[in-house]
Tab-separated table of N, CA and C in Angstrom:
chain	number	residue	atom	x	y	z
X	1	MET	N	0.819	-1.192	0.000
X	1	MET	CA	0.000	0.000	0.000
X	1	MET	C	0.866	1.261	0.000
X	2	ARG	N	1.955	1.225	0.726
X	2	ARG	CA	2.874	2.364	0.776
X	2	ARG	C	3.488	2.642	-0.587
X	3	ILE	N	3.824	1.572	-1.285
X	3	ILE	CA	4.427	1.723	-2.606
X	3	ILE	C	3.424	2.363	-3.557
X	4	LEU	N	2.185	1.926	-3.495
X	4	LEU	CA	1.138	2.484	-4.350
X	4	LEU	C	0.942	3.970	-4.060
X	5	LYS	N	0.924	4.344	-2.779
X	5	LYS	CA	0.792	5.759	-2.405
X	5	LYS	C	1.975	6.560	-2.934
X	6	GLY	N	3.158	5.981	-2.843
X	6	GLY	CA	4.369	6.655	-3.345
X	6	GLY	C	4.301	6.884	-4.851
X	7	ILE	N	3.850	5.879	-5.575
X	7	ILE	CA	3.727	5.993	-7.037
X	7	ILE	C	2.700	7.052	-7.397
X	8	ILE	N	1.563	7.041	-6.681
X	8	ILE	CA	0.517	8.033	-6.934
X	8	ILE	C	1.028	9.439	-6.648
X	9	MET	N	1.787	9.615	-5.586
X	9	MET	CA	2.345	10.935	-5.234
X	9	MET	C	3.337	11.409	-6.300
X	10	ILE	N	4.159	10.505	-6.790
X	10	ILE	CA	5.133	10.867	-7.832
X	10	ILE	C	4.408	11.279	-9.112
X	11	LEU	N	3.418	10.485	-9.515
X	11	LEU	CA	2.656	10.804	-10.723
X	11	LEU	C	1.892	12.122	-10.579
X	12	ALA	N	1.305	12.350	-9.415
X	12	ALA	CA	0.583	13.606	-9.165
X	12	ALA	C	1.545	14.792	-9.205
X	13	SER	N	2.735	14.621	-8.650
X	13	SER	CA	3.743	15.690	-8.666
X	13	SER	C	4.185	16.014	-10.088
X	14	ILE	N	4.384	14.980	-10.896
X	14	ILE	CA	4.773	15.189	-12.296
X	14	ILE	C	3.671	15.927	-13.039
X	15	LEU	N	2.421	15.519	-12.826
X	15	LEU	CA	1.292	16.160	-13.482
X	15	LEU	C	1.177	17.627	-13.067
X	16	ILE	N	1.304	17.896	-11.800
X	16	ILE	CA	1.230	19.283	-11.306
X	16	ILE	C	2.364	20.113	-11.893
X	17	LEU	N	3.574	19.567	-11.904
X	17	LEU	CA	4.717	20.275	-12.481
X	17	LEU	C	4.460	20.568	-13.958
X	18	TRP	N	3.957	19.581	-14.702
X	18	TRP	CA	3.640	19.749	-16.119
X	18	TRP	C	2.654	20.904	-16.302
X	19	LEU	N	1.582	20.912	-15.499
X	19	LEU	CA	0.549	21.941	-15.631
X	19	LEU	C	1.077	23.330	-15.288
X	20	VAL	N	1.934	23.417	-14.294
X	20	VAL	CA	2.509	24.713	-13.911
X	20	VAL	C	3.434	25.221	-15.017
X	21	ILE	N	4.307	24.359	-15.518
X	21	ILE	CA	5.220	24.769	-16.595
X	21	ILE	C	4.409	25.184	-17.821
X	22	ALA	N	3.386	24.406	-18.167
X	22	ALA	CA	2.557	24.705	-19.340
X	22	ALA	C	1.904	26.078	-19.235
X	23	ALA	N	1.588	26.502	-18.039
X	23	ALA	CA	0.958	27.809	-17.838
X	23	ALA	C	1.890	28.954	-18.214
X	24	PHE	N	3.191	28.715	-18.214
X	24	PHE	CA	4.165	29.761	-18.508
X	24	PHE	C	4.750	29.678	-19.915
X	25	VAL	N	4.338	28.692	-20.692
X	25	VAL	CA	4.827	28.540	-22.059
X	25	VAL	C	3.740	29.000	-23.027
X	26	SER	N	4.073	29.961	-23.858
X	26	SER	CA	3.112	30.477	-24.832
X	26	SER	C	2.740	29.387	-25.832
X	27	GLY	N	1.482	29.355	-26.195
X	27	GLY	CA	1.019	28.391	-27.188
X	27	GLY	C	1.186	28.890	-28.616
X	28	ASP	N	1.606	30.157	-28.749
X	28	ASP	CA	1.781	30.720	-30.087
X	28	ASP	C	2.933	30.026	-30.807
X	29	CYS	N	2.671	29.664	-32.050
X	29	CYS	CA	3.658	28.955	-32.845
X	29	CYS	C	3.676	29.593	-34.228
X	30	GLN	N	4.850	29.917	-34.715
X	30	GLN	CA	4.926	30.466	-36.064
X	30	GLN	C	6.235	30.060	-36.721
X	31	TYR	N	6.191	30.024	-38.050
X	31	TYR	CA	7.365	29.642	-38.829
X	31	TYR	C	7.240	30.275	-40.199
X	32	GLU	N	8.354	30.735	-40.749
X	32	GLU	CA	8.349	31.218	-42.118
X	32	GLU	C	9.727	31.059	-42.728
X	33	LYS	N	9.723	30.969	-44.040
X	33	LYS	CA	10.955	30.815	-44.792
X	33	LYS	C	10.794	31.640	-46.067
X	34	SER	N	11.893	32.227	-46.538
X	34	SER	CA	11.869	33.063	-47.735
X	34	SER	C	12.904	32.584	-48.736
X	35	ILE	N	12.689	32.993	-49.993
X	35	ILE	CA	13.636	32.678	-51.051
X	35	ILE	C	13.667	33.843	-52.032
X	36	SER	N	14.854	34.128	-52.546
X	36	SER	CA	15.010	35.146	-53.583
X	36	SER	C	14.803	34.473	-54.932
X	37	ILE	N	14.028	35.140	-55.789
X	37	ILE	CA	13.685	34.575	-57.093
X	37	ILE	C	14.021	35.593	-58.171
X	38	ASN	N	14.742	35.135	-59.183
X	38	ASN	CA	15.135	36.004	-60.284
X	38	ASN	C	14.011	36.052	-61.325
X	39	ALA	N	12.903	36.641	-60.921
X	39	ALA	CA	11.732	36.788	-61.789
X	39	ALA	C	10.909	37.957	-61.262
X	40	PRO	N	10.148	38.603	-62.135
X	40	PRO	CA	9.323	39.721	-61.686
X	40	PRO	C	8.240	39.276	-60.687
X	41	VAL	N	7.848	40.190	-59.834
X	41	VAL	CA	6.844	39.923	-58.815
X	41	VAL	C	5.579	39.328	-59.425
X	42	GLU	N	5.111	39.888	-60.535
X	42	GLU	CA	3.877	39.401	-61.162
X	42	GLU	C	3.975	37.934	-61.553
X	43	LYS	N	5.127	37.510	-62.062
X	43	LYS	CA	5.289	36.112	-62.481
X	43	LYS	C	5.289	35.185	-61.263
X	44	VAL	N	5.952	35.613	-60.197
X	44	VAL	CA	5.962	34.807	-58.969
X	44	VAL	C	4.558	34.759	-58.375
X	45	TRP	N	3.885	35.895	-58.379
X	45	TRP	CA	2.528	35.982	-57.835
X	45	TRP	C	1.575	35.029	-58.560
X	46	GLN	N	1.733	34.870	-59.868
X	46	GLN	CA	0.879	33.952	-60.629
X	46	GLN	C	1.033	32.510	-60.151
X	47	ASN	N	2.164	32.194	-59.547
X	47	ASN	CA	2.412	30.839	-59.041
X	47	ASN	C	2.037	30.682	-57.565
X	48	THR	N	1.498	31.746	-56.960
X	48	THR	CA	1.174	31.686	-55.537
X	48	THR	C	-0.219	32.212	-55.199
X	49	ASN	N	-0.918	32.789	-56.170
X	49	ASN	CA	-2.152	33.521	-55.855
X	49	ASN	C	-3.420	32.675	-55.791
X	50	THR	N	-3.296	31.354	-55.930
X	50	THR	CA	-4.438	30.449	-55.789
X	50	THR	C	-3.954	29.147	-55.142
X	51	LEU	N	-4.881	28.393	-54.595
X	51	LEU	CA	-4.511	27.086	-54.040
X	51	LEU	C	-4.047	26.146	-55.145
X	52	LYS	N	-4.674	26.235	-56.311
X	52	LYS	CA	-4.262	25.377	-57.427
X	52	LYS	C	-2.854	25.720	-57.892
X	53	ALA	N	-2.508	27.003	-57.895
X	53	ALA	CA	-1.142	27.398	-58.272
X	53	ALA	C	-0.145	26.882	-57.238
X	54	MET	N	-0.475	27.032	-55.962
X	54	MET	CA	0.431	26.572	-54.903
X	54	MET	C	0.579	25.051	-54.912
X	55	ASP	N	-0.471	24.363	-55.340
X	55	ASP	CA	-0.433	22.902	-55.394
X	55	ASP	C	0.647	22.414	-56.365
X	56	GLN	N	0.969	23.221	-57.358
X	56	GLN	CA	1.965	22.834	-58.360
X	56	GLN	C	3.373	22.717	-57.771
X	57	TRP	N	3.642	23.420	-56.677
X	57	TRP	CA	4.981	23.351	-56.077
X	57	TRP	C	4.975	22.822	-54.639
X	58	SER	N	3.829	22.353	-54.194
X	58	SER	CA	3.714	21.843	-52.822
X	58	SER	C	4.586	20.602	-52.596
X	59	PRO	N	5.429	20.634	-51.585
X	59	PRO	CA	6.266	19.465	-51.295
X	59	PRO	C	5.465	18.300	-50.726
X	60	TRP	N	4.268	18.574	-50.209
X	60	TRP	CA	3.490	17.525	-49.554
X	60	TRP	C	2.788	16.600	-50.546
X	61	ASN	N	2.737	16.994	-51.810
X	61	ASN	CA	2.184	16.086	-52.824
X	61	ASN	C	3.058	14.843	-52.966
X	62	ASP	N	4.337	14.964	-52.620
X	62	ASP	CA	5.263	13.835	-52.722
X	62	ASP	C	4.940	12.723	-51.719
X	63	LEU	N	4.219	13.065	-50.651
X	63	LEU	CA	3.914	12.071	-49.622
X	63	LEU	C	3.021	10.952	-50.133
X	64	ASP	N	2.159	11.289	-51.090
X	64	ASP	CA	1.250	10.284	-51.636
X	64	ASP	C	0.820	10.706	-53.036
X	65	PRO	N	1.430	10.103	-54.067
X	65	PRO	CA	1.044	10.444	-55.442
X	65	PRO	C	-0.431	10.129	-55.742
X	66	ALA	N	-1.051	9.262	-54.951
X	66	ALA	CA	-2.459	8.905	-55.147
X	66	ALA	C	-3.392	9.715	-54.250
X	67	LEU	N	-2.903	10.811	-53.701
X	67	LEU	CA	-3.687	11.666	-52.817
X	67	LEU	C	-4.985	12.086	-53.506
X	68	LYS	N	-6.104	11.906	-52.827
X	68	LYS	CA	-7.399	12.329	-53.360
X	68	LYS	C	-7.633	13.778	-52.944
X	69	LYS	N	-8.029	14.626	-53.926
X	69	LYS	CA	-8.289	16.033	-53.646
X	69	LYS	C	-9.655	16.421	-54.191
X	70	ASP	N	-10.338	17.273	-53.425
X	70	ASP	CA	-11.636	17.787	-53.829
X	70	ASP	C	-11.563	19.309	-53.789
X	71	TRP	N	-11.725	19.947	-54.946
X	71	TRP	CA	-11.620	21.400	-55.066
X	71	TRP	C	-13.010	22.015	-55.115
X	72	THR	N	-13.233	23.093	-54.355
X	72	THR	CA	-14.500	23.819	-54.401
X	72	THR	C	-14.212	25.315	-54.357
X	73	GLY	N	-15.212	26.114	-54.667
X	73	GLY	CA	-15.076	27.566	-54.617
X	73	GLY	C	-14.483	28.126	-55.897
X	74	THR	N	-14.379	29.455	-55.926
X	74	THR	CA	-13.833	30.165	-57.077
X	74	THR	C	-12.323	30.297	-56.926
X	75	THR	N	-11.604	29.815	-57.916
X	75	THR	CA	-10.139	29.834	-57.893
X	75	THR	C	-9.616	31.254	-57.656
X	76	GLY	N	-8.717	31.377	-56.676
X	76	GLY	CA	-8.070	32.652	-56.388
X	76	GLY	C	-8.910	33.634	-55.592
X	77	GLN	N	-10.052	33.174	-55.085
X	77	GLN	CA	-10.928	34.044	-54.300
X	77	GLN	C	-11.120	33.454	-52.904
X	78	PRO	N	-11.415	34.309	-51.904
X	78	PRO	CA	-11.746	33.753	-50.589
X	78	PRO	C	-12.864	32.719	-50.755
X	79	GLY	N	-12.694	31.586	-50.122
X	79	GLY	CA	-13.648	30.491	-50.255
X	79	GLY	C	-13.124	29.368	-51.135
X	80	GLU	N	-12.087	29.654	-51.948
X	80	GLU	CA	-11.480	28.555	-52.712
X	80	GLU	C	-10.965	27.550	-51.685
X	81	LYS	N	-11.276	26.284	-51.908
X	81	LYS	CA	-10.962	25.280	-50.891
X	81	LYS	C	-10.523	23.978	-51.539
X	82	VAL	N	-9.552	23.337	-50.915
X	82	VAL	CA	-9.153	21.995	-51.313
X	82	VAL	C	-9.159	21.126	-50.062
X	83	CYS	N	-9.775	19.970	-50.184
X	83	CYS	CA	-9.735	18.978	-49.111
X	83	CYS	C	-8.994	17.772	-49.665
X	84	TRP	N	-8.152	17.187	-48.856
X	84	TRP	CA	-7.378	16.037	-49.299
X	84	TRP	C	-7.569	14.875	-48.351
X	85	GLU	N	-7.331	13.698	-48.900
X	85	GLU	CA	-7.436	12.482	-48.102
X	85	GLU	C	-6.453	11.474	-48.664
X	86	SER	N	-5.754	10.814	-47.755
X	86	SER	CA	-4.756	9.835	-48.158
X	86	SER	C	-4.866	8.597	-47.282
X	87	GLN	N	-4.515	7.476	-47.850
X	87	GLN	CA	-4.424	6.241	-47.072
X	87	GLN	C	-3.122	6.220	-46.282
X	88	LYS	N	-2.176	7.079	-46.672
X	88	LYS	CA	-0.884	7.138	-45.996
X	88	LYS	C	-0.977	8.105	-44.817
X	89	GLU	N	-0.601	7.633	-43.648
X	89	GLU	CA	-0.740	8.418	-42.429
X	89	GLU	C	0.002	9.756	-42.501
X	90	GLU	N	1.198	9.770	-43.100
X	90	GLU	CA	1.976	11.009	-43.132
X	90	GLU	C	1.315	12.099	-43.971
X	91	ALA	N	0.478	11.731	-44.940
X	91	ALA	CA	-0.243	12.722	-45.743
X	91	ALA	C	-1.560	13.110	-45.079
X	92	GLY	N	-2.177	12.164	-44.409
X	92	GLY	CA	-3.372	12.434	-43.614
X	92	GLY	C	-4.580	12.907	-44.387
X	93	LYS	N	-5.382	13.698	-43.679
X	93	LYS	CA	-6.646	14.198	-44.206
X	93	LYS	C	-6.848	15.604	-43.668
X	94	GLY	N	-7.369	16.493	-44.517
X	94	GLY	CA	-7.626	17.852	-44.053
X	94	GLY	C	-8.155	18.736	-45.157
X	95	CYS	N	-8.252	20.036	-44.858
X	95	CYS	CA	-8.747	21.020	-45.818
X	95	CYS	C	-7.955	22.318	-45.674
X	96	GLN	N	-7.814	23.022	-46.778
X	96	GLN	CA	-7.188	24.340	-46.777
X	96	GLN	C	-8.097	25.266	-47.564
X	97	GLU	N	-8.380	26.444	-46.996
X	97	GLU	CA	-9.307	27.386	-47.618
X	97	GLU	C	-8.695	28.786	-47.662
X	98	VAL	N	-8.840	29.433	-48.802
X	98	VAL	CA	-8.365	30.808	-48.951
X	98	VAL	C	-9.255	31.711	-48.102
X	99	THR	N	-8.618	32.529	-47.257
X	99	THR	CA	-9.376	33.461	-46.417
X	99	THR	C	-9.226	34.913	-46.876
X	100	LYS	N	-8.091	35.201	-47.549
X	100	LYS	CA	-7.855	36.583	-47.995
X	100	LYS	C	-6.878	36.573	-49.163
X	101	VAL	N	-7.169	37.395	-50.160
X	101	VAL	CA	-6.262	37.584	-51.288
X	101	VAL	C	-6.055	39.082	-51.432
X	102	ASP	N	-4.823	39.519	-51.267
X	102	ASP	CA	-4.470	40.925	-51.430
X	102	ASP	C	-3.606	41.024	-52.683
X	103	ALA	N	-4.257	41.227	-53.830
X	103	ALA	CA	-3.538	41.256	-55.109
X	103	ALA	C	-2.570	42.434	-55.173
X	104	ALA	N	-2.974	43.573	-54.601
X	104	ALA	CA	-2.095	44.746	-54.630
X	104	ALA	C	-0.855	44.517	-53.764
X	105	GLY	N	-1.050	43.907	-52.599
X	105	GLY	CA	0.067	43.631	-51.696
X	105	GLY	C	0.732	42.294	-51.955
X	106	LYS	N	0.198	41.561	-52.929
X	106	LYS	CA	0.748	40.254	-53.334
X	106	LYS	C	0.877	39.304	-52.145
X	107	ARG	N	-0.255	39.087	-51.460
X	107	ARG	CA	-0.285	38.191	-50.304
X	107	ARG	C	-1.583	37.390	-50.321
X	108	ILE	N	-1.462	36.096	-50.096
X	108	ILE	CA	-2.613	35.215	-49.995
X	108	ILE	C	-2.567	34.550	-48.624
X	109	GLU	N	-3.717	34.470	-47.970
X	109	GLU	CA	-3.805	33.862	-46.642
X	109	GLU	C	-4.810	32.715	-46.689
X	110	THR	N	-4.495	31.653	-45.966
X	110	THR	CA	-5.360	30.481	-45.942
X	110	THR	C	-5.518	29.945	-44.528
X	111	ALA	N	-6.595	29.216	-44.327
X	111	ALA	CA	-6.829	28.505	-43.068
X	111	ALA	C	-6.705	27.019	-43.380
X	112	ILE	N	-5.934	26.312	-42.559
X	112	ILE	CA	-5.731	24.886	-42.766
X	112	ILE	C	-6.279	24.138	-41.563
X	113	GLN	N	-6.998	23.079	-41.863
X	113	GLN	CA	-7.519	22.214	-40.801
X	113	GLN	C	-7.020	20.798	-41.086
X	114	PHE	N	-6.192	20.294	-40.190
X	114	PHE	CA	-5.703	18.923	-40.296
X	114	PHE	C	-6.638	18.045	-39.469
X	115	LEU	N	-7.133	16.985	-40.072
X	115	LEU	CA	-8.056	16.086	-39.380
X	115	LEU	C	-7.361	14.812	-38.922
X	116	THR	N	-6.418	14.322	-39.728
X	116	THR	CA	-5.609	13.163	-39.358
X	116	THR	C	-4.187	13.422	-39.852
X	117	PRO	N	-3.165	12.914	-39.308
X	117	PRO	CA	-3.149	11.933	-38.230
X	117	PRO	C	-3.517	12.520	-36.859
X	118	TYR	N	-3.546	13.837	-36.715
X	118	TYR	CA	-4.015	14.455	-35.474
X	118	TYR	C	-4.709	15.763	-35.840
X	119	LYS	N	-5.665	16.163	-35.017
X	119	LYS	CA	-6.409	17.386	-35.291
X	119	LYS	C	-5.609	18.608	-34.889
X	120	SER	N	-5.566	19.574	-35.795
X	120	SER	CA	-4.940	20.863	-35.497
X	120	SER	C	-5.357	21.861	-36.569
X	121	GLU	N	-5.091	23.117	-36.291
X	121	GLU	CA	-5.423	24.189	-37.225
X	121	GLU	C	-4.241	25.128	-37.344
X	122	ALA	N	-4.134	25.770	-38.502
X	122	ALA	CA	-3.077	26.742	-38.730
X	122	ALA	C	-3.572	27.769	-39.740
X	123	ASN	N	-2.966	28.921	-39.723
X	123	ASN	CA	-3.207	29.950	-40.726
X	123	ASN	C	-1.904	30.108	-41.500
X	124	ALA	N	-1.978	29.927	-42.813
X	124	ALA	CA	-0.786	29.992	-43.643
X	124	ALA	C	-0.855	31.205	-44.561
X	125	TYR	N	0.293	31.582	-45.107
X	125	TYR	CA	0.339	32.717	-46.032
X	125	TYR	C	1.532	32.573	-46.959
X	126	VAL	N	1.404	33.209	-48.114
X	126	VAL	CA	2.510	33.384	-49.041
X	126	VAL	C	2.470	34.844	-49.449
X	127	ALA	N	3.613	35.510	-49.345
X	127	ALA	CA	3.721	36.913	-49.732
X	127	ALA	C	4.861	37.053	-50.730
X	128	VAL	N	4.651	37.891	-51.739
X	128	VAL	CA	5.665	38.137	-52.762
X	128	VAL	C	5.953	39.632	-52.768
X	129	ALA	N	7.242	39.985	-52.714
X	129	ALA	CA	7.640	41.392	-52.682
X	129	ALA	C	8.819	41.613	-53.627
X	130	PRO	N	8.951	42.833	-54.123
X	130	PRO	CA	10.107	43.129	-54.972
X	130	PRO	C	11.402	43.025	-54.159
X	131	GLU	N	12.441	42.546	-54.819
X	131	GLU	CA	13.764	42.469	-54.190
X	131	GLU	C	14.798	42.643	-55.295
X	132	GLY	N	15.469	43.788	-55.302
X	132	GLY	CA	16.440	44.067	-56.364
X	132	GLY	C	15.755	44.010	-57.719
X	133	ASN	N	16.331	43.229	-58.640
X	133	ASN	CA	15.729	43.068	-59.966
X	133	ASN	C	14.748	41.900	-60.018
X	134	GLY	N	14.518	41.261	-58.894
X	134	GLY	CA	13.647	40.092	-58.855
X	134	GLY	C	12.598	40.196	-57.771
X	135	SER	N	12.390	39.102	-57.101
X	135	SER	CA	11.340	39.015	-56.087
X	135	SER	C	11.814	38.222	-54.883
X	136	LYS	N	11.082	38.387	-53.811
X	136	LYS	CA	11.291	37.584	-52.607
X	136	LYS	C	9.947	36.978	-52.244
X	137	ALA	N	9.918	35.653	-52.142
X	137	ALA	CA	8.690	34.960	-51.737
X	137	ALA	C	8.869	34.478	-50.310
X	138	THR	N	7.884	34.748	-49.477
X	138	THR	CA	7.906	34.322	-48.077
X	138	THR	C	6.687	33.451	-47.831
X	139	TRP	N	6.942	32.262	-47.293
X	139	TRP	CA	5.892	31.284	-47.026
X	139	TRP	C	5.923	30.989	-45.533
X	140	GLY	N	4.792	31.079	-44.873
X	140	GLY	CA	4.791	30.837	-43.437
X	140	GLY	C	3.437	30.432	-42.899
X	141	PHE	N	3.420	30.216	-41.592
X	141	PHE	CA	2.166	29.876	-40.926
X	141	PHE	C	2.221	30.299	-39.470
X	142	THR	N	1.039	30.431	-38.885
X	142	THR	CA	0.894	30.645	-37.451
X	142	THR	C	-0.110	29.624	-36.941
X	143	SER	N	0.072	29.228	-35.692
X	143	SER	CA	-0.821	28.252	-35.088
X	143	SER	C	-0.797	28.459	-33.577
X	144	LYS	N	-1.668	27.772	-32.896
X	144	LYS	CA	-1.732	27.874	-31.444
X	144	LYS	C	-1.776	26.462	-30.865
X	145	ILE	N	-0.844	26.174	-29.987
X	145	ILE	CA	-0.819	24.886	-29.303
X	145	ILE	C	-1.675	25.034	-28.050
X	146	PRO	N	-2.653	24.153	-27.869
X	146	PRO	CA	-3.540	24.294	-26.711
X	146	PRO	C	-2.863	23.895	-25.389
X	147	TYR	N	-3.269	24.582	-24.312
X	147	TYR	CA	-2.833	24.234	-22.969
X	147	TYR	C	-3.420	22.876	-22.619
X	148	PRO	N	-2.764	22.001	-22.006
X	148	PRO	CA	-1.433	22.024	-21.409
X	148	PRO	C	-0.338	21.450	-22.312
X	149	PHE	N	-0.661	21.274	-23.618
X	149	PHE	CA	0.323	20.704	-24.531
X	149	PHE	C	1.404	21.705	-24.927
X	150	THR	N	1.292	22.949	-24.431
X	150	THR	CA	2.292	23.963	-24.729
X	150	THR	C	3.689	23.541	-24.281
X	151	VAL	N	3.774	22.667	-23.306
X	151	VAL	CA	5.071	22.169	-22.822
X	151	VAL	C	5.842	21.509	-23.965
X	152	MET	N	5.133	20.889	-24.883
X	152	MET	CA	5.780	20.209	-25.999
X	152	MET	C	6.585	21.179	-26.859
X	153	LYS	N	6.201	22.453	-26.833
X	153	LYS	CA	6.906	23.470	-27.602
X	153	LYS	C	8.366	23.569	-27.161
X	154	LEU	N	8.633	23.266	-25.897
X	154	LEU	CA	10.004	23.317	-25.384
X	154	LEU	C	10.900	22.270	-26.049
X	155	PHE	N	10.285	21.238	-26.604
X	155	PHE	CA	11.042	20.143	-27.206
X	155	PHE	C	10.952	20.131	-28.728
X	156	MET	N	10.242	21.115	-29.300
X	156	MET	CA	10.053	21.172	-30.752
X	156	MET	C	11.085	22.070	-31.404
X	157	ASN	N	11.519	21.681	-32.588
X	157	ASN	CA	12.374	22.528	-33.403
X	157	ASN	C	11.699	22.603	-34.771
X	158	MET	N	11.077	23.732	-35.055
X	158	MET	CA	10.313	23.872	-36.294
X	158	MET	C	11.195	23.696	-37.526
X	159	GLU	N	12.420	24.154	-37.453
X	159	GLU	CA	13.323	24.005	-38.601
X	159	GLU	C	13.543	22.522	-38.903
X	160	ASP	N	13.755	21.726	-37.856
X	160	ASP	CA	13.925	20.288	-38.059
X	160	ASP	C	12.631	19.632	-38.515
X	161	ALA	N	11.507	20.109	-38.002
X	161	ALA	CA	10.219	19.478	-38.295
X	161	ALA	C	9.741	19.741	-39.720
X	162	ILE	N	9.814	20.999	-40.184
X	162	ILE	CA	9.263	21.315	-41.508
X	162	ILE	C	10.160	22.172	-42.384
X	163	GLY	N	11.315	22.539	-41.895
X	163	GLY	CA	12.227	23.390	-42.664
X	163	GLY	C	12.571	22.836	-44.030
X	164	LYS	N	12.846	21.543	-44.112
X	164	LYS	CA	13.204	20.933	-45.400
X	164	LYS	C	12.029	20.942	-46.367
X	165	ASP	N	10.812	20.747	-45.845
X	165	ASP	CA	9.626	20.796	-46.700
X	165	ASP	C	9.434	22.194	-47.281
X	166	TYR	N	9.576	23.206	-46.439
X	166	TYR	CA	9.423	24.580	-46.906
X	166	TYR	C	10.510	24.925	-47.919
X	167	GLU	N	11.720	24.502	-47.649
X	167	GLU	CA	12.826	24.749	-48.571
X	167	GLU	C	12.567	24.084	-49.924
X	168	LYS	N	12.085	22.858	-49.898
X	168	LYS	CA	11.776	22.114	-51.123
X	168	LYS	C	10.679	22.826	-51.916
X	169	GLY	N	9.613	23.233	-51.226
X	169	GLY	CA	8.514	23.924	-51.897
X	169	GLY	C	8.957	25.245	-52.494
X	170	LEU	N	9.691	26.034	-51.730
X	170	LEU	CA	10.150	27.328	-52.237
X	170	LEU	C	11.140	27.155	-53.388
X	171	SER	N	11.959	26.134	-53.346
X	171	SER	CA	12.885	25.866	-54.457
X	171	SER	C	12.115	25.509	-55.724
X	172	ARG	N	11.034	24.748	-55.573
X	172	ARG	CA	10.190	24.419	-56.723
X	172	ARG	C	9.508	25.668	-57.271
X	173	LEU	N	9.028	26.526	-56.372
X	173	LEU	CA	8.418	27.785	-56.790
X	173	LEU	C	9.427	28.621	-57.569
X	174	LYS	N	10.640	28.697	-57.061
X	174	LYS	CA	11.713	29.464	-57.723
X	174	LYS	C	11.961	28.920	-59.125
X	175	ALA	N	12.083	27.596	-59.252
X	175	ALA	CA	12.339	26.985	-60.561
X	175	ALA	C	11.194	27.280	-61.532
X	176	MET	N	9.961	27.202	-61.058
X	176	MET	CA	8.808	27.473	-61.921
X	176	MET	C	8.792	28.933	-62.384
X	177	ALA	N	9.030	29.844	-61.439
X	177	ALA	CA	8.948	31.278	-61.755
X	177	ALA	C	10.111	31.737	-62.630
X	178	GLU	N	11.266	31.098	-62.495
X	178	GLU	CA	12.426	31.515	-63.288
X	178	GLU	C	12.468	30.874	-64.668
X	179	LYS	N	11.555	29.934	-64.920
X	179	LYS	CA	11.481	29.281	-66.226
X	179	LYS	C	11.090	30.321	-67.271
X	180	PRO	N	11.805	30.356	-68.405
X	180	PRO	CA	11.480	31.354	-69.452
X	180	PRO	C	10.113	31.136	-70.076
């Protein structure tokens, strides 16, 4: 009985410590990566201003060539939406919807809802700006980790988790935009 009480006390202490630490860790999560492109802003923007355009350079299509996609809404307008479903766990299931298109500022914003392998939400964006004789494309997202899972943020490295995917996607965008 003493051993059981000791185990319960240790587990309760760990849980309390976890909850206290989680209260002091922000759930805000953000990541972005940029690339310089030797092409005019308008040409780069044409490759980023719709979900269908972004799909052409998305690194996540590589996860499952048989990925099922369902497109709805008006292309390049708020409400344009793609939902995907895969039998492969790493590709999962979810939807991405355009929430804002700023053609003058060359920025598109989307809301992403991941349903599997785990539920989460994020807001993503792609912005294109002039840079020297070319352009700079910035791709990023913001999300919120719910309490008490904020502690996991202390052990996460976004660059290790998705940096290579973002680099791959932006490199594909660069190659497409620089094509004559």
